[in-house]
């Protein structure tokens, strides 16, 4: 597995989490 593959798997999970942090 390459770092790119890992990021591709992680990115879809983070938008909601990050948007919550940004909203705070």
PDB file of C-alpha atoms in Angstrom:
ATOM      1  CA  UNK A   1       0.000   0.000   0.000  1.00  0.00           C
ATOM      2  CA  UNK A   2       1.315   3.438  -0.910  1.00  0.00           C
ATOM      3  CA  UNK A   3       0.765   6.637   1.115  1.00  0.00           C
ATOM      4  CA  UNK A   4      -1.411   7.844  -1.768  1.00  0.00           C
ATOM      5  CA  UNK A   5      -3.699   4.842  -1.343  1.00  0.00           C
ATOM      6  CA  UNK A   6      -3.907   5.506   2.384  1.00  0.00           C
ATOM      7  CA  UNK A   7      -4.825   9.161   1.842  1.00  0.00           C
ATOM      8  CA  UNK A   8      -7.459   8.108  -0.703  1.00  0.00           C
ATOM      9  CA  UNK A   9      -9.018   5.902   1.964  1.00  0.00           C
ATOM     10  CA  UNK A  10      -8.794   8.495   4.757  1.00  0.00           C
ATOM     11  CA  UNK A  11      -9.918  11.651   2.931  1.00  0.00           C
ATOM     12  CA  UNK A  12     -13.602  10.605   2.546  1.00  0.00           C
ATOM     13  CA  UNK A  13     -13.817  10.166   6.338  1.00  0.00           C
ATOM     14  CA  UNK A  14     -12.395  13.557   7.272  1.00  0.00           C
ATOM     15  CA  UNK A  15     -14.536  16.285   5.595  1.00  0.00           C
ATOM     16  CA  UNK A  16     -17.310  16.045   8.208  1.00  0.00           C
ATOM     17  CA  UNK A  17     -14.765  15.894  11.043  1.00  0.00           C
ATOM     18  CA  UNK A  18     -12.741  18.834   9.746  1.00  0.00           C
ATOM     19  CA  UNK A  19     -15.824  20.927   8.991  1.00  0.00           C
ATOM     20  CA  UNK A  20     -16.855  20.420  12.617  1.00  0.00           C
ATOM     21  CA  UNK A  21     -13.453  21.628  13.825  1.00  0.00           C
ATOM     22  CA  UNK A  22     -13.531  24.605  11.457  1.00  0.00           C
ATOM     23  CA  UNK A  23     -17.032  25.509  12.642  1.00  0.00           C
ATOM     24  CA  UNK A  24     -15.766  25.537  16.230  1.00  0.00           C
TER      25      UNK A  24
END
